[in-house]
XYZ file of C-alpha atoms in Angstrom:
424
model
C -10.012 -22.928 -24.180
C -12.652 -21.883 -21.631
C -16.196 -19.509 -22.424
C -15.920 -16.981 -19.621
C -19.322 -14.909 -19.101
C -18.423 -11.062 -18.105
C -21.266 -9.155 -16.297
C -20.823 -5.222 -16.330
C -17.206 -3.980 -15.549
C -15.897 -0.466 -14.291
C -14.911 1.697 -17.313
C -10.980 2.276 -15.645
C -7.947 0.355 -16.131
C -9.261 -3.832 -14.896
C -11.863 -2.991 -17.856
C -9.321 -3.242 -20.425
C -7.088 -5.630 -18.312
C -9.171 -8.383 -17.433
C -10.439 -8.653 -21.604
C -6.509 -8.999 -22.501
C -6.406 -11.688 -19.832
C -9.025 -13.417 -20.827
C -7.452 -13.103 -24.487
C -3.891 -13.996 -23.596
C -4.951 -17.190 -21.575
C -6.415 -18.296 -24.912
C -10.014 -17.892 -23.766
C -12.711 -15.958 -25.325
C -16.284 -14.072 -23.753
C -19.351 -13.240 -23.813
C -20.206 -9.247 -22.252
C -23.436 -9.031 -20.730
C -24.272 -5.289 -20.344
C -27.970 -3.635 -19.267
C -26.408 0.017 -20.809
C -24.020 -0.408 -24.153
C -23.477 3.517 -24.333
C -22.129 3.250 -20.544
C -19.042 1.737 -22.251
C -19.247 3.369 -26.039
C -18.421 6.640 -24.241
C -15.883 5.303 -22.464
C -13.489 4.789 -25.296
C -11.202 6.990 -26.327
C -11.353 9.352 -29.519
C -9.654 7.627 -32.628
C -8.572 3.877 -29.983
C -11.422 1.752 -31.597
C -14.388 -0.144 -29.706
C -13.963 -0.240 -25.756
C -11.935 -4.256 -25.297
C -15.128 -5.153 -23.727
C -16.764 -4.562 -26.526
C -14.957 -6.551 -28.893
C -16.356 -9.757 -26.446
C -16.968 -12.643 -28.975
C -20.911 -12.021 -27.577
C -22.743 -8.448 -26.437
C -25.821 -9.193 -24.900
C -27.767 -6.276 -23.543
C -30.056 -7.290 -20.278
C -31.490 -6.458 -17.213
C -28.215 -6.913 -14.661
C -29.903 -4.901 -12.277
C -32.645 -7.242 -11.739
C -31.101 -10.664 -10.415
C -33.604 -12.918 -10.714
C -34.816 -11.925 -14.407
C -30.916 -11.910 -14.963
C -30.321 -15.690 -13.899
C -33.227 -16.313 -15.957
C -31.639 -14.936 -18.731
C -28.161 -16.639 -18.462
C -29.313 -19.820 -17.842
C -30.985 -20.062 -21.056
C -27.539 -18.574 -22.820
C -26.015 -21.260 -20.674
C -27.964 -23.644 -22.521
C -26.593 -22.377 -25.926
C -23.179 -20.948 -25.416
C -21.899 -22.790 -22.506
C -20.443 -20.769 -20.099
C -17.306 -21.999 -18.114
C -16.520 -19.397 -15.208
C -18.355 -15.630 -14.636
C -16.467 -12.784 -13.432
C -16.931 -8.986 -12.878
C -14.787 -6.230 -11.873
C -17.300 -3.823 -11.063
C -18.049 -4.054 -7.459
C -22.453 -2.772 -7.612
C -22.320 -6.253 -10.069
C -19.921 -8.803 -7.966
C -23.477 -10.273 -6.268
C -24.914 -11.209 -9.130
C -21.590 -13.313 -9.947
C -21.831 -15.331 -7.938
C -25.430 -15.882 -7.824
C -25.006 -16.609 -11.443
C -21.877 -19.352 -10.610
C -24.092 -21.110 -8.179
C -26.831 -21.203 -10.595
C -24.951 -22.868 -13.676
C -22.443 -25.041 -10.990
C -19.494 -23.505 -12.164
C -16.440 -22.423 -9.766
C -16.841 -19.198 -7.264
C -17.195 -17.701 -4.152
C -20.282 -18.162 -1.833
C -23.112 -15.482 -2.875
C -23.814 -14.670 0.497
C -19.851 -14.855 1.298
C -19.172 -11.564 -1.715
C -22.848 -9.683 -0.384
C -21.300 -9.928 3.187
C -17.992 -8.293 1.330
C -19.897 -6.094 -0.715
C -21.530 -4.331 1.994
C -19.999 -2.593 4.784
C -22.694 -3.085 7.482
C -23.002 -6.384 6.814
C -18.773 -6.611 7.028
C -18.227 -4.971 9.768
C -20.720 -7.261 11.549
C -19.109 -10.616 10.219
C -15.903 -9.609 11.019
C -16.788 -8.454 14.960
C -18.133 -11.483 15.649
C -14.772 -13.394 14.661
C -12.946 -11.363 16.637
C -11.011 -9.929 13.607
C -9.969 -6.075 14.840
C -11.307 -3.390 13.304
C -12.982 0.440 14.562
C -15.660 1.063 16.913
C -19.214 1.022 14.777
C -22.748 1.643 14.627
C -24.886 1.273 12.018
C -27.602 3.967 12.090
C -31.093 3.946 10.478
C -31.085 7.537 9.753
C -29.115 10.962 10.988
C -31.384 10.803 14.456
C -29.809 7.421 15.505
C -26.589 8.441 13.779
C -25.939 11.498 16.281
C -26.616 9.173 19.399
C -24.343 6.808 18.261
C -21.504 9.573 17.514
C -21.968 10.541 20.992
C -21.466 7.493 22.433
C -17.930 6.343 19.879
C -16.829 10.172 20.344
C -15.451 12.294 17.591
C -13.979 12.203 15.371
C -15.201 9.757 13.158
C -15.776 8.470 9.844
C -19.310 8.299 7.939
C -19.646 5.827 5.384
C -22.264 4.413 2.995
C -22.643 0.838 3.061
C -22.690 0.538 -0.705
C -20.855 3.004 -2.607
C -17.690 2.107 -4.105
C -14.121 4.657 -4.731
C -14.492 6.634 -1.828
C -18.016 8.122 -2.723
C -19.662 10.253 -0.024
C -16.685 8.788 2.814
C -16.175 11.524 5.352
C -14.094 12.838 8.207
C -16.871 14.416 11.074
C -16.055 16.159 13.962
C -18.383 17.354 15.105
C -22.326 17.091 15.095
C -23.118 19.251 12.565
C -20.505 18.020 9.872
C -22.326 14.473 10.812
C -25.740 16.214 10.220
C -24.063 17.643 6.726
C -22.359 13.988 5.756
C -25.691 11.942 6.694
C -28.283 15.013 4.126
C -25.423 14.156 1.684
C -25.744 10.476 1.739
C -29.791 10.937 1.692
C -29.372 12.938 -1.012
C -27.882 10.339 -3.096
C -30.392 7.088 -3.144
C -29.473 5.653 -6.484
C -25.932 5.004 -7.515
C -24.137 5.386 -10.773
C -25.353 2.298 -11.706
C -29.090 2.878 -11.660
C -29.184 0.759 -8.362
C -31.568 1.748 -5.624
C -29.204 2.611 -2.034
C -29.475 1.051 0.802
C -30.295 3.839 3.368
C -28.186 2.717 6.254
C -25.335 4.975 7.667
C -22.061 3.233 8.942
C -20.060 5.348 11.706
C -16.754 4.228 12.826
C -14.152 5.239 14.925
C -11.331 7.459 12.647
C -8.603 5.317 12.782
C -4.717 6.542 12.928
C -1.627 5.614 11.255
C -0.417 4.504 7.786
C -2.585 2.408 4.680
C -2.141 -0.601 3.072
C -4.089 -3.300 0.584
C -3.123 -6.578 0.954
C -3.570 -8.456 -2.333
C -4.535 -12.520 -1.932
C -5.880 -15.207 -4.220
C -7.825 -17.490 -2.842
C -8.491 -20.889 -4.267
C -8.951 -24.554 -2.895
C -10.204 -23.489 0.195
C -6.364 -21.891 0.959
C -5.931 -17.859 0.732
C -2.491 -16.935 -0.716
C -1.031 -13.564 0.105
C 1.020 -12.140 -3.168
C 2.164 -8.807 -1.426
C 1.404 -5.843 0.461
C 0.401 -2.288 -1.232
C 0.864 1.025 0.400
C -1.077 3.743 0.245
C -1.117 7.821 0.081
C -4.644 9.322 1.212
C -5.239 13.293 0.719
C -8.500 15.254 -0.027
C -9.472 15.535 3.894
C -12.474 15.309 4.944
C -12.757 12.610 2.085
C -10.315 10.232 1.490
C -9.012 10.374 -1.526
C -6.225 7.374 -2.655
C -3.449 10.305 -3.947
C -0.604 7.282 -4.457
C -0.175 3.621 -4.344
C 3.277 1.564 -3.970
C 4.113 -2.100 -4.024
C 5.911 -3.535 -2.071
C 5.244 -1.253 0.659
C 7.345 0.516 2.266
C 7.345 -0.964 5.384
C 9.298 -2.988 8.066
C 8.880 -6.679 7.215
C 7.415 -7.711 10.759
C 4.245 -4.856 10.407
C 4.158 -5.886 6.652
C 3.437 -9.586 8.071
C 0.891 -8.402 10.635
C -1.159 -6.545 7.697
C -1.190 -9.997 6.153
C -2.507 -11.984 8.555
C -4.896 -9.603 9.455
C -6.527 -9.310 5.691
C -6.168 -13.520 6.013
C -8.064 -13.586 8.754
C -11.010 -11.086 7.376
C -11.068 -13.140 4.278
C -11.460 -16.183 6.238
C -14.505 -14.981 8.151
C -16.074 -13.689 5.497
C -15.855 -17.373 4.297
C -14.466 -15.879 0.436
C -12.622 -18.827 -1.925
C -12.159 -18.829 -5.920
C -11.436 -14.847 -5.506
C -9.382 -12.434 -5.595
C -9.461 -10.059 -2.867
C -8.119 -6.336 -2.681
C -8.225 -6.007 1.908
C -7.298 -2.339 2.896
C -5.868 -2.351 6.639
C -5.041 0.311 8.799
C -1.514 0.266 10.772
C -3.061 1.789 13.963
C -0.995 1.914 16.951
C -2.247 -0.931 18.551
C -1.937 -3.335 15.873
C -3.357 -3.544 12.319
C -7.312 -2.976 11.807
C -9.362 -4.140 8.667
C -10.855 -0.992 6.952
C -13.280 -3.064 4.113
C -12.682 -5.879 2.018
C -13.328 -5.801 -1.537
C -13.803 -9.339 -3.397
C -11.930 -8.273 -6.871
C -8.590 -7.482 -7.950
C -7.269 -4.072 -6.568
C -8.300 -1.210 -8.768
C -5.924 2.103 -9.491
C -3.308 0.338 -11.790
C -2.200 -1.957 -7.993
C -2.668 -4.675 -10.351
C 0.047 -3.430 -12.533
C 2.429 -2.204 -9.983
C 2.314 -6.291 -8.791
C 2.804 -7.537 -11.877
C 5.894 -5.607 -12.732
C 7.642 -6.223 -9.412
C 6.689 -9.453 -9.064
C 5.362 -10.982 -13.149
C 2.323 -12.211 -11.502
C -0.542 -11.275 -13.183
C -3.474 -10.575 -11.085
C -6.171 -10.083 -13.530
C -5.005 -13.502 -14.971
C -5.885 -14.918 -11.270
C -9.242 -13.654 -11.462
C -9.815 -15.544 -14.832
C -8.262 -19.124 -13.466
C -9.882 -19.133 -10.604
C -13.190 -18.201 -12.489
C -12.442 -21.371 -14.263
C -11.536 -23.351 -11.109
C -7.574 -23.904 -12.326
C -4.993 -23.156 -10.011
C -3.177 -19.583 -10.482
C -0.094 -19.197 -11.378
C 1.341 -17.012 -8.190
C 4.864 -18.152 -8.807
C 7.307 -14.796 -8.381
C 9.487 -14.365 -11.174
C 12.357 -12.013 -11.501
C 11.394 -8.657 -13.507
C 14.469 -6.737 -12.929
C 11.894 -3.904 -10.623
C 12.708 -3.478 -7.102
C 9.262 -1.593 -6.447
C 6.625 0.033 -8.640
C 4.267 3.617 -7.855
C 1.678 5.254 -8.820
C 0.663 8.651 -8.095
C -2.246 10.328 -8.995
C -3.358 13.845 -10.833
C -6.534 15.570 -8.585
C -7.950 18.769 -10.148
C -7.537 21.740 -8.165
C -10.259 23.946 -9.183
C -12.876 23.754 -10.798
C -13.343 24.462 -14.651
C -13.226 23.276 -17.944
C -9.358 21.403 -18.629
C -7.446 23.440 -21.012
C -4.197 21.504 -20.979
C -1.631 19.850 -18.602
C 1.988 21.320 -18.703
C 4.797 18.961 -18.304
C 3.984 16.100 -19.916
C 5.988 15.980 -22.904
C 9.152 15.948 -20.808
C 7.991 13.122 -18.328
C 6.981 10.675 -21.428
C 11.012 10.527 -21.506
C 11.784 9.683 -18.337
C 13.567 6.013 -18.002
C 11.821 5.472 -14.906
C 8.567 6.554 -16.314
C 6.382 3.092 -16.825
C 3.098 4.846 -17.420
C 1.815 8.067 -18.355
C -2.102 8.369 -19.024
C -3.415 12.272 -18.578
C -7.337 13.743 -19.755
C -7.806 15.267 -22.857
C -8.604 18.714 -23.027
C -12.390 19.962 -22.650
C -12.883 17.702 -19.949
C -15.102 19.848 -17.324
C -13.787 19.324 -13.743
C -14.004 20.847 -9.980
C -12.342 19.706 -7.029
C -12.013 16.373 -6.373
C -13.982 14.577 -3.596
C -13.758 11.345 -4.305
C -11.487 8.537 -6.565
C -13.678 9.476 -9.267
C -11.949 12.653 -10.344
C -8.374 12.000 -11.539
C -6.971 13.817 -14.171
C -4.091 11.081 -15.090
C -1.673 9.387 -13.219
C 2.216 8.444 -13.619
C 3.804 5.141 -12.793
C 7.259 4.848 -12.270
C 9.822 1.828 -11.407
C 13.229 1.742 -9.183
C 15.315 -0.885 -10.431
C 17.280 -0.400 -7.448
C 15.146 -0.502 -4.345
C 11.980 1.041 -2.598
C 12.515 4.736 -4.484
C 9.511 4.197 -7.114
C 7.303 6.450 -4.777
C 9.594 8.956 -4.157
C 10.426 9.425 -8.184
C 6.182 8.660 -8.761
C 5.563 11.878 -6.495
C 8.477 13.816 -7.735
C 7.556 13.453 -11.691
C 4.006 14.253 -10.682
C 4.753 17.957 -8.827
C 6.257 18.349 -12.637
C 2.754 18.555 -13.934
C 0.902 21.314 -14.049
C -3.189 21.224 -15.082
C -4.383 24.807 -17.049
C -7.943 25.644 -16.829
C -10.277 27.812 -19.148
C -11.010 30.811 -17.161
C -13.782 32.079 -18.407
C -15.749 28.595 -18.516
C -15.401 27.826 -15.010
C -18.290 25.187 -13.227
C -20.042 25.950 -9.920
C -18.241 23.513 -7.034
């Protein structure tokens, strides 16, 4: 039985998953946490404690502060005796590995997952290994941003370098939508995390043609592709993830390409003992790398791969925390291909109820049906921040799960409180 340290977590689904794999694997935890409430409001009315909560330690500390917070774990180390550290929340992923190197134990290279974990510093890595990608710049501020637009050409895409679920990502094109995207980004120097911004502004070219996420383990100093994930993007001039499917549903040969592309970027990056989540563009001219993310794949992916395929991804974050060997062996699960697709609000307001439902929970091919309670205040969404619920479905058959995921979803209908409506 291994002591696995978790530092912070996102509140969403890998929250809850990577606890049970920890669980089922026989292991136990220890939650480090700078902000308890963050994750007592998190659970649900009437469901008991948040999993994360139920750790076999809670230790409240400083994770924002590195230094003071390997200071910290080291002496816990001393007592408790820590065997692997993981994270699924990207602002924390850093400080993971800082804190493996520390105490010896098995995981990526710190300056291999803050390469990952920011954009600038990505897109840089991965240029000078030749592994395709957009035109960039990275600007200083929205003076050196416009004379870089000019010299890429519209339209593009403005990014922060630090921001996670599609926060403050835009479509520009022209110069005053840049001049609107870059105030926006000033605007916003802290992130939900109580972490001070970087101020940099990424610009790149606005790539064309389908999405995907490659999922890989990495371990041994070998990078094992488990599938490709496709992806539905809607909310222009953000890009909001509307859908997910795996397997794709894509020829075999582009499928391939994507692979060895997100191999590649993983390589450069110089990531091992991870579990990496690479979204690529299918541009005409060959597959591009869009960003890199050194965790399992949020939005349920995780699940979608595990009931096509009974590989548990979640569980390949824990073993390669603890330097075993994953278990990426396919095993037949009777699913041909699993989707997700997601519930955006539509207005803004306070949520009164979502129609449908009951008649969906039915549904044979329904795997998953999560929706927000009523009261919830929304407005339109402009990031991945803002779902109202999701449905995930399975074909037994074939590649149909989408189809039926986006079909069961146009059955739901969200109801808003007139009269309590929210400014956009």
């Amino acid at each position: 039985m291994g002591h696995l340290l978790v530092i912070e977590s996102w509140v969403g689904s890998m929250s809850r998953l990577l606890p049970r794999a920890i669980r089922e694997d026989g292991h136990e935890f220890t939650f480090v946490t700078r902000d308890l409430h963050h994750y007592l409001r998190s659970a649900p009315a009437g469901d008991g404690p948040h999993p994360l909560l139920t750790a076999r330690n809670v230790i409240t500390a400083d994770t924002n502060d590195t230094d003071a917070l390997l200071a910290r774990i080291e002496g816990l180390h001393a007592v408790l005796g820590f065997d692997g550290v993981v994270s699924s929340c990207d602002y924390y992923l850093p400080a993971v590995a800082h804190t493996a190197a520390r105490l010896g134990l098995p995981g990526p290279a710190p300056e291999a997952v803050e390469a990952a974990c920011r954009k600038d510093l990505t897109r840089r890595m991965l240029g000078e290994a030749d592994v395709a990608g957009p035109r960039f710049a990275i600007c200083e501020g929205a003076g050196e941003a416009a004379v870089a637009a000019a010299e890429i050409g519209y339209p593009l895409v403005v990014k922060p370098v630090d921001l996670c679920a599609g926060m403050l990502v835009r479509a520009v094109r022209d110069e005053r939508e840049l001049e609107l995207a870059c105030q926006a980004l000033a605007a916003f120097p802290v992130n939900a995390r109580g972490q001070d911004r970087a101020q940099v502004i990424l610009l790149e070219e606005l790539l064309q043609g389908p999405e995907v996420s490659v999922e890989t383990v990495s371990f041994g100093g070998t990078t094992h592709v488990v599938g490709v994930t496709d992806k539905s993007i809607g909310g222009a001039p953000a890009f909001i993830e509307t859908g997910h499917m795996f397997p794709a549903g894509i020829e075999e040969a582009l499928a391939s390409e994507a692979a060895e592309t997100a191999l590649r970027a993983v390589k450069a990056l110089g990531l091992d003992q991870v579990v990496c989540h690479t979204e690529i563009k299918l541009t005409p001219v060959g597959p591009q790398v869009v960003e890199v993310n050194p965790r399992p794949a949020g939005n349920r992916i995780t699940e979608l791969v595990r009931h096509v395929t009974g590989i548990d991804l979640a569980t390949a974050c824990v073993d390669v925390a603890l330097g075993r060997a994953p278990d990426l062996t396919p095993r037949a699960t009777g699913v041909r291909s699993a989707a997700i697709a997601f519930l955006l609000p539509d207005s803004a307001g306070v949520l009164a109820g979502i129609e449908g439902a009951e008649a969906l929970r039915a549904r044979p091919e329904v795997l998953e049906l999560t929706l927000a309670e009523p009261g919830r205040t929304v407005r339109a969404a402009t990031s991945n921040n803002e779902y109202l619920g999701h449905v995930m479905t399975a074909d037994t058959e074939g590649g149909g799960a989408r189809e039926d995921a986006e079909r069961l979803l146009a059955e739901l209908r969200p109801c808003y409180e007139p009269s309590a409506a929210v400014p956009a």
